[in-house]
XYZ file of C-alpha atoms in Angstrom:
572
model
C 80.595 106.900 75.800
C 81.430 103.896 77.997
C 85.090 104.866 78.131
C 84.149 108.417 79.102
C 81.826 107.168 81.834
C 84.518 104.890 83.242
C 87.002 107.756 83.242
C 84.555 109.896 85.221
C 83.512 107.309 87.807
C 86.735 105.333 88.230
C 89.712 107.358 89.468
C 93.003 106.667 87.737
C 95.345 104.295 89.523
C 98.137 106.170 91.309
C 101.509 106.080 89.587
C 104.655 104.560 91.072
C 105.925 108.038 91.869
C 102.712 108.981 93.670
C 102.779 105.796 95.744
C 106.405 105.970 96.813
C 107.159 109.679 97.124
C 108.217 110.314 100.753
C 106.059 112.705 102.717
C 109.171 114.798 103.334
C 109.254 115.616 99.618
C 105.536 116.406 99.668
C 105.932 118.762 102.629
C 108.857 120.575 101.029
C 106.942 120.958 97.754
C 104.064 122.567 99.638
C 106.423 125.250 100.903
C 108.437 124.947 104.088
C 108.777 128.117 106.152
C 110.721 129.127 109.242
C 107.503 128.804 111.268
C 107.152 125.226 110.114
C 110.758 124.521 111.127
C 110.179 126.079 114.546
C 107.139 123.842 115.119
C 109.095 120.778 114.004
C 112.074 121.689 116.195
C 109.894 121.987 119.313
C 108.127 118.700 118.519
C 111.447 116.975 117.767
C 112.900 118.096 121.104
C 109.793 116.887 122.936
C 109.933 113.482 121.306
C 113.687 113.145 121.850
C 113.208 113.713 125.594
C 110.590 110.948 125.635
C 112.614 108.618 123.391
C 115.888 108.864 125.345
C 114.892 106.758 128.373
C 112.503 104.572 126.376
C 115.113 103.582 123.804
C 117.531 102.427 126.503
C 114.809 100.708 128.546
C 113.507 98.749 125.553
C 117.032 97.716 124.542
C 117.861 96.438 128.032
C 114.531 94.584 128.265
C 115.317 93.038 124.851
C 118.519 91.501 126.164
C 121.006 93.892 124.513
C 123.041 96.851 125.745
C 121.305 100.244 126.149
C 123.262 102.041 123.422
C 121.747 99.721 120.791
C 118.359 101.241 121.544
C 119.821 104.703 120.969
C 121.438 103.594 117.694
C 118.031 102.349 116.589
C 116.309 105.648 117.314
C 119.110 107.707 115.779
C 119.710 105.794 112.544
C 116.434 103.986 112.042
C 114.304 106.861 113.320
C 115.995 109.342 110.971
C 115.378 107.191 107.884
C 111.762 106.421 108.864
C 111.040 110.158 108.923
C 113.138 111.057 105.869
C 111.825 108.299 103.573
C 108.447 107.370 105.078
C 104.915 107.770 103.835
C 103.597 109.413 107.018
C 104.066 113.039 107.968
C 104.290 112.341 111.682
C 105.716 108.843 112.135
C 108.462 108.491 114.729
C 110.618 105.407 114.316
C 112.700 103.566 116.859
C 112.724 100.482 119.077
C 109.249 99.411 120.168
C 107.998 97.530 123.185
C 106.165 95.126 120.908
C 109.533 93.705 119.776
C 110.956 93.056 123.234
C 109.848 89.436 123.436
C 110.894 88.568 119.875
C 114.256 90.322 120.131
C 115.052 88.778 123.521
C 114.218 85.299 122.236
C 116.373 85.821 119.133
C 119.349 87.056 121.154
C 119.043 84.091 123.504
C 118.978 81.661 120.577
C 121.439 83.074 118.012
C 123.234 85.918 119.788
C 123.521 89.598 118.903
C 125.136 88.909 115.511
C 122.178 86.684 114.621
C 119.818 89.437 115.757
C 121.534 91.973 113.492
C 121.330 89.596 110.524
C 117.639 88.892 111.202
C 116.984 92.646 111.414
C 118.682 93.233 108.052
C 116.719 90.397 106.472
C 113.498 91.799 107.928
C 114.395 95.084 106.251
C 114.735 93.317 102.904
C 111.362 91.619 103.417
C 109.762 94.967 104.264
C 111.187 96.457 101.067
C 109.652 93.592 99.103
C 106.280 93.964 100.847
C 106.267 97.682 100.125
C 107.381 97.538 96.496
C 104.930 94.694 95.789
C 102.231 97.007 97.209
C 101.118 94.475 99.805
C 100.985 97.074 102.545
C 97.434 97.877 101.518
C 96.332 94.504 102.870
C 97.847 94.929 106.339
C 94.894 97.147 107.220
C 92.574 94.152 106.915
C 93.701 92.813 110.293
C 90.582 92.910 112.517
C 90.442 95.385 115.387
C 89.957 92.650 118.056
C 93.204 91.068 116.853
C 95.201 94.293 117.277
C 93.703 94.968 120.720
C 94.295 91.401 121.915
C 97.790 91.369 120.432
C 98.776 94.665 122.055
C 97.309 93.637 125.413
C 99.174 90.328 125.281
C 102.451 92.097 124.561
C 101.831 94.440 127.491
C 101.395 91.482 129.853
C 104.546 89.770 128.557
C 106.677 92.930 128.782
C 105.485 93.648 132.312
C 106.214 90.094 133.420
C 109.739 90.563 132.097
C 110.237 93.679 134.246
C 109.234 92.144 137.577
C 112.792 91.033 138.312
C 114.153 94.572 137.796
C 111.213 96.246 139.556
C 111.937 94.336 142.764
C 115.663 93.752 142.309
C 115.227 89.984 142.507
C 118.095 87.506 142.214
C 117.064 84.439 140.242
C 118.747 81.091 140.799
C 119.377 80.701 137.075
C 118.620 82.392 133.786
C 115.204 84.017 133.569
C 112.844 81.730 131.578
C 111.157 83.105 128.483
C 107.664 81.514 128.654
C 105.255 83.214 131.037
C 104.375 80.350 133.397
C 107.982 79.189 134.047
C 108.981 82.848 134.403
C 106.364 83.465 137.092
C 107.368 80.262 138.874
C 111.024 81.350 138.918
C 110.026 84.800 140.170
C 107.964 83.235 142.927
C 110.923 81.106 144.037
C 113.103 84.248 144.174
C 110.589 86.307 146.163
C 112.828 86.155 149.244
C 115.632 88.028 147.447
C 113.685 91.260 147.026
C 115.826 94.411 147.032
C 113.978 97.134 148.942
C 116.122 99.885 147.432
C 115.293 98.805 143.875
C 111.628 98.460 144.791
C 111.641 101.992 146.250
C 113.319 103.412 143.132
C 110.827 101.696 140.829
C 107.861 102.890 142.905
C 109.287 106.429 143.006
C 109.618 106.435 139.218
C 106.074 105.177 138.619
C 104.520 107.597 141.125
C 106.485 110.552 139.722
C 105.335 109.773 136.172
C 101.717 109.354 137.280
C 101.689 112.610 139.250
C 103.244 114.617 136.424
C 100.864 113.134 133.865
C 98.000 114.295 136.066
C 99.232 117.686 137.255
C 101.828 118.690 134.649
C 100.890 116.787 131.471
C 103.140 118.912 129.244
C 106.286 118.120 131.220
C 108.600 115.278 130.054
C 107.450 112.993 132.837
C 109.592 109.955 132.021
C 112.852 111.873 131.722
C 112.193 113.853 134.925
C 111.292 110.651 136.790
C 114.478 108.952 135.564
C 116.541 111.976 136.606
C 114.897 112.078 140.036
C 115.468 108.367 140.624
C 119.110 108.645 139.514
C 119.660 111.581 141.836
C 118.155 109.768 144.812
C 120.288 106.672 144.199
C 123.467 108.750 143.856
C 122.820 111.019 146.873
C 121.863 108.266 149.279
C 124.145 105.585 147.816
C 121.259 103.156 147.514
C 122.226 99.567 146.617
C 120.325 99.593 143.329
C 121.899 98.361 140.123
C 122.524 101.012 137.424
C 123.491 101.089 133.762
C 127.094 101.749 134.864
C 127.316 98.799 137.251
C 125.858 96.326 134.755
C 126.958 97.624 131.342
C 129.812 99.998 132.197
C 127.924 102.984 130.719
C 127.242 103.791 127.075
C 129.683 104.961 124.366
C 129.874 108.601 123.339
C 129.782 107.926 119.594
C 128.128 105.827 116.938
C 129.894 102.655 115.926
C 131.118 102.338 112.354
C 128.738 100.502 109.999
C 129.555 96.834 109.511
C 127.849 93.713 108.235
C 127.207 90.907 110.713
C 128.622 87.458 109.827
C 126.583 86.103 106.897
C 126.405 82.532 105.657
C 123.733 80.364 104.112
C 123.345 78.321 107.281
C 123.098 81.463 109.380
C 120.422 82.880 107.086
C 118.365 79.706 107.442
C 118.762 79.832 111.229
C 117.413 83.369 111.583
C 114.827 83.218 108.769
C 111.843 82.612 111.124
C 112.976 85.538 113.293
C 113.334 87.813 110.260
C 109.850 86.927 109.022
C 108.394 87.601 112.477
C 110.236 90.954 112.674
C 108.964 91.966 109.233
C 105.367 90.964 109.941
C 105.269 92.654 113.323
C 107.107 95.721 112.012
C 104.648 96.137 109.143
C 101.640 95.846 111.444
C 103.052 98.100 114.158
C 104.244 100.843 111.793
C 101.033 101.009 109.751
C 98.923 100.922 112.902
C 100.950 103.855 114.211
C 100.491 105.710 110.901
C 96.730 105.129 111.071
C 96.662 106.542 114.607
C 98.507 109.639 113.374
C 96.039 109.982 110.479
C 93.138 109.839 112.910
C 94.677 112.582 115.048
C 95.468 114.908 112.133
C 93.047 114.123 109.315
C 95.973 113.329 106.985
C 96.479 110.191 104.873
C 99.670 108.145 104.906
C 101.125 106.137 102.012
C 101.258 102.626 103.395
C 103.597 101.053 100.856
C 105.990 103.983 100.959
C 106.007 103.678 104.746
C 106.955 100.011 104.549
C 109.767 100.760 102.116
C 111.113 103.339 104.579
C 110.861 100.785 107.389
C 112.849 98.372 105.236
C 115.710 100.802 104.633
C 115.619 101.868 108.292
C 115.996 98.305 109.570
C 118.871 97.542 107.212
C 120.706 100.717 108.242
C 119.934 100.209 111.933
C 121.483 96.740 111.863
C 124.561 98.027 110.008
C 125.173 100.491 112.856
C 124.493 97.911 115.573
C 120.882 98.829 116.264
C 117.905 96.536 116.736
C 114.524 96.379 114.994
C 113.031 99.709 113.956
C 109.329 100.383 113.572
C 106.802 103.159 113.890
C 106.048 103.789 117.562
C 102.521 104.754 118.506
C 103.281 106.590 121.768
C 106.145 108.674 120.361
C 104.224 109.375 117.142
C 101.213 110.577 119.156
C 103.566 112.740 121.256
C 104.952 114.202 118.040
C 101.466 115.115 116.822
C 100.409 116.612 120.167
C 103.614 118.651 120.288
C 102.531 120.447 117.095
C 104.785 118.866 114.464
C 104.296 120.089 110.901
C 105.951 117.240 109.039
C 108.720 114.631 108.913
C 111.453 117.137 109.812
C 110.422 116.791 113.458
C 111.320 113.100 113.408
C 114.667 113.853 111.797
C 115.371 116.502 114.445
C 114.417 114.016 117.159
C 117.092 111.629 115.888
C 119.704 114.367 115.598
C 119.020 115.540 119.157
C 119.320 111.980 120.470
C 122.731 111.762 118.788
C 123.750 115.065 120.390
C 122.556 113.909 123.799
C 124.491 110.658 123.448
C 127.661 112.507 122.462
C 127.398 115.031 125.295
C 125.614 113.302 128.167
C 126.645 109.657 127.778
C 128.589 109.603 131.094
C 125.455 110.619 133.000
C 123.606 107.559 131.704
C 125.808 105.382 133.919
C 123.892 106.634 136.964
C 120.452 105.597 135.688
C 119.002 102.805 137.904
C 117.720 99.775 136.067
C 114.729 99.715 138.415
C 113.793 103.209 137.187
C 113.896 102.043 133.567
C 111.771 99.060 134.562
C 109.312 101.509 136.139
C 109.156 103.424 132.847
C 108.341 100.210 130.987
C 105.710 99.312 133.590
C 103.959 102.595 132.793
C 104.308 101.883 129.075
C 102.687 98.474 129.599
C 99.808 100.028 131.521
C 99.191 102.424 128.635
C 99.604 99.698 125.995
C 96.860 97.601 127.526
C 93.815 99.345 126.050
C 91.559 98.571 128.985
C 88.453 100.362 127.725
C 88.709 98.869 124.229
C 89.339 95.420 125.730
C 86.223 95.634 127.921
C 84.119 97.016 125.066
C 85.046 94.155 122.740
C 84.257 91.589 125.426
C 80.747 93.051 125.620
C 80.284 93.760 121.904
C 79.573 90.261 120.581
C 80.574 86.697 121.220
C 82.481 86.604 117.933
C 84.598 89.678 118.719
C 85.172 88.439 122.263
C 86.317 85.059 120.933
C 88.801 86.629 118.499
C 90.067 89.014 121.191
C 90.619 86.373 123.865
C 92.061 83.821 121.435
C 94.655 86.317 120.205
C 95.387 87.540 123.731
C 95.901 84.070 125.207
C 97.967 82.715 122.298
C 100.255 85.767 122.434
C 100.759 85.279 126.174
C 101.175 81.524 126.299
C 102.384 80.583 122.822
C 103.846 83.012 120.291
C 103.314 86.557 118.986
C 103.190 85.693 115.295
C 101.015 82.670 115.940
C 98.617 84.875 117.884
C 98.261 87.272 114.950
C 97.809 84.487 112.391
C 95.268 82.530 114.436
C 93.367 85.672 115.412
C 93.260 86.857 111.814
C 92.109 83.443 110.562
C 89.410 83.210 113.235
C 88.249 86.759 112.540
C 88.106 85.991 108.813
C 86.018 82.876 109.381
C 83.565 84.800 111.560
C 83.367 87.552 108.942
C 82.668 85.012 106.190
C 79.933 83.491 108.340
C 78.332 86.902 108.936
C 78.497 87.812 105.257
C 77.076 84.452 104.228
C 74.115 84.928 106.554
C 73.448 88.413 105.194
C 72.629 87.271 101.666
C 68.959 86.964 100.696
C 67.234 85.334 97.706
C 63.559 86.199 97.665
C 60.693 87.035 95.284
C 60.726 90.712 94.451
C 57.000 91.405 94.201
C 57.612 95.126 94.404
C 59.576 95.050 91.176
C 56.963 92.899 89.488
C 54.114 95.211 90.462
C 56.064 98.354 89.617
C 56.658 96.912 86.179
C 52.933 96.110 85.815
C 52.178 99.718 86.692
C 54.575 100.891 83.997
C 52.919 98.668 81.406
C 49.293 99.418 82.328
C 49.572 103.023 83.459
C 47.228 102.104 86.307
C 47.601 104.067 89.542
C 46.245 101.121 91.493
C 48.393 98.501 89.791
C 48.919 96.687 93.089
C 45.237 95.758 92.999
C 45.178 94.902 89.293
C 44.627 91.374 88.169
C 47.668 91.828 85.936
C 49.856 91.809 89.035
C 49.610 88.042 88.979
C 51.799 86.707 86.133
C 51.420 82.964 85.834
C 54.292 82.640 83.349
C 57.023 84.718 85.027
C 58.741 84.648 88.382
C 61.133 87.368 89.548
C 63.687 86.835 92.285
C 66.280 89.204 93.630
C 69.644 88.367 95.212
C 70.723 90.881 97.845
C 74.206 90.891 99.352
C 77.668 89.647 98.452
C 77.396 86.396 96.500
C 80.539 84.393 97.204
C 81.633 80.921 98.220
C 80.359 81.344 101.779
C 76.807 81.977 100.561
C 76.864 79.621 97.571
C 75.027 76.718 99.201
C 72.248 78.989 100.498
C 71.617 80.537 97.081
C 71.965 77.214 95.240
C 69.252 75.639 97.405
C 66.801 78.429 96.589
C 67.614 78.511 92.872
C 67.179 74.748 92.545
C 63.720 75.128 94.019
C 62.491 77.957 91.811
C 64.312 77.686 88.480
C 61.728 75.323 86.930
C 58.490 76.690 88.431
C 57.518 79.091 85.623
C 57.997 79.508 81.898
C 60.137 82.617 82.451
C 62.608 83.190 85.274
C 64.124 86.633 85.921
C 67.000 86.786 88.408
C 67.767 90.350 89.484
C 71.381 90.928 90.532
C 71.292 94.699 90.873
C 71.781 94.428 94.677
C 74.818 92.119 94.419
C 78.009 94.147 95.063
C 80.360 91.197 94.603
C 80.393 87.928 92.644
C 83.111 85.272 92.813
C 83.776 82.150 90.723
C 81.844 79.875 93.092
C 78.789 82.088 92.710
C 79.169 82.045 88.929
C 79.296 78.252 89.032
C 76.015 78.169 91.020
C 74.326 80.421 88.455
C 75.641 78.242 85.634
C 74.123 75.140 87.246
C 70.771 76.863 87.718
C 70.846 78.061 84.101
C 71.471 74.542 82.781
C 68.610 73.206 84.886
C 66.298 75.913 83.592
C 67.354 75.186 80.006
C 66.541 71.488 80.403
C 63.128 72.379 81.841
C 62.372 74.741 78.945
C 62.457 77.847 81.166
C 63.660 81.147 79.714
C 66.338 82.507 82.108
C 67.087 86.251 82.172
C 69.655 87.941 84.448
C 68.888 91.603 85.072
C 70.800 94.430 86.708
C 74.203 92.709 86.656
C 77.140 95.101 86.809
C 79.758 94.933 84.029
C 82.160 93.104 86.375
C 79.488 90.580 87.387
C 78.449 90.008 83.775
C 82.070 89.474 82.749
C 82.537 86.922 85.534
C 79.389 85.026 84.532
C 80.203 85.014 80.830
C 83.714 83.719 81.545
C 82.055 80.792 83.354
C 79.802 79.990 80.406
C 76.667 81.800 81.624
C 75.741 83.243 78.234
C 73.484 82.579 75.278
C 71.703 80.267 74.757
C 71.605 79.474 78.482
C 70.669 83.005 79.569
C 70.125 86.487 78.262
C 70.987 89.718 80.048
C 68.890 92.804 80.686
C 69.714 96.133 82.275
C 66.589 96.100 84.466
C 63.416 94.200 85.263
C 61.573 96.422 82.800
C 64.024 95.551 80.014
C 63.765 91.860 80.925
C 59.956 91.966 80.522
C 60.365 93.748 77.234
C 62.551 90.869 76.058
C 59.894 88.365 77.099
C 57.185 90.313 75.351
C 59.104 90.493 72.082
C 60.663 87.037 72.108
C 59.213 83.744 71.017
C 58.363 81.203 73.721
C 61.267 79.152 74.927
C 61.565 75.729 73.357
């Protein structure tokens, strides 16, 4: 009977195949029609138009050449869609990586970046196959909002030089404060043509978002800015003048230089890439789930991200992750499944093969304008303001994460924010536990025994030999001292002590140790100790810690506990 009940109430654990089957396979099994392909083709084209300028802009802002951003979207994006656990995820370079990638390139060069990206892919494979992706979702919301807002500020600060065409005296500093100081010193070198192009790009995107929201605003704005610069011969730097254009083909796959010393050098970067990639991709998948009502497979998604990063690095690309803006665009464009993401990558490849020469005319100020708009959208202003007003705890976690990301380090911001959020959660949970006399249960039991309708007024309601207390809430290490104080005070007051645990959803080893101490004290005082209402898991935990006969007995309910007392001999 017990086995049957467990089979009914506890769903079977998903198999390996169910956890790691790509959503592409699921969609094809459901039946894939020409109408589905048409919807995916339209969505893929829409996303490709958005991804084309963004991929190059993010690559340039990351300190690498623009074609590496395209390689990332083509190779990495294809594998994210083909192997991933989300129907709608679009993979590619993400703004969140700009700071990390730029710092890595500055420290170990492009070859070191490629090695770190491959290693991050291996780490993501391990995280996925070890099924640790389930725990990424435990990152508190204030941490994600503060983290994203901090990244937006950092990315925007890195675009100021391009937005105004400034000429710095030396290399642009990485940290925010020195960067702003260097920008201030170069204020006299402002290029009015670059400033005009950047402003034109931003205004064009804003106007089209307002009046023609279905148009590819970023691509049109880039095209308009390029046309203006070419027609009027404006002295604004372009992709051609700085990088000599972009190639018209993919490079052949090749491993970067690998040695033990090199691996040690880039290990911190690889860990940061993997951590940020896991968070960013699963956050993007959750956003897509919220827009569609679907459910992604988190560990399968991380495995796909792992393969995508390894392949991206082999072809010269940078870090690949799920991108929230492009994924949301994919959903809004009516995508049916992962084929849209694969089409998006194929179309980007076609555009690179056919239109690569035209990319030489794209002004860098226009790409900086695109990223400025991205930063504005990344900074979730309403969510930020709401969390500041919500509670002091949420505001503290938000601002701590935000400020550490800006002034210290991205990974450090996540870790500190998560730790602070966890401590505040433990404090809230500890304060929610209650240990109090349950007179209602006592009187209800008296009514059962006497059959009296007015048992609450009966003299039998007062039991001089028995006290009943109920624990309500999660009983864990954070609440142990509170409960221990109460139990020490009451465990030797009566001949019989009933502790009701039916309202305890969770018990840990510290809690079991507290109960064991109270049981020993009761035993020494000659008090009969009965634990009622404990779930099978709670009872197993207590028994494993020695809370068993003769220290205590167990009962299914208060009524059963009283029946034990009635039938048992007095405690010695």
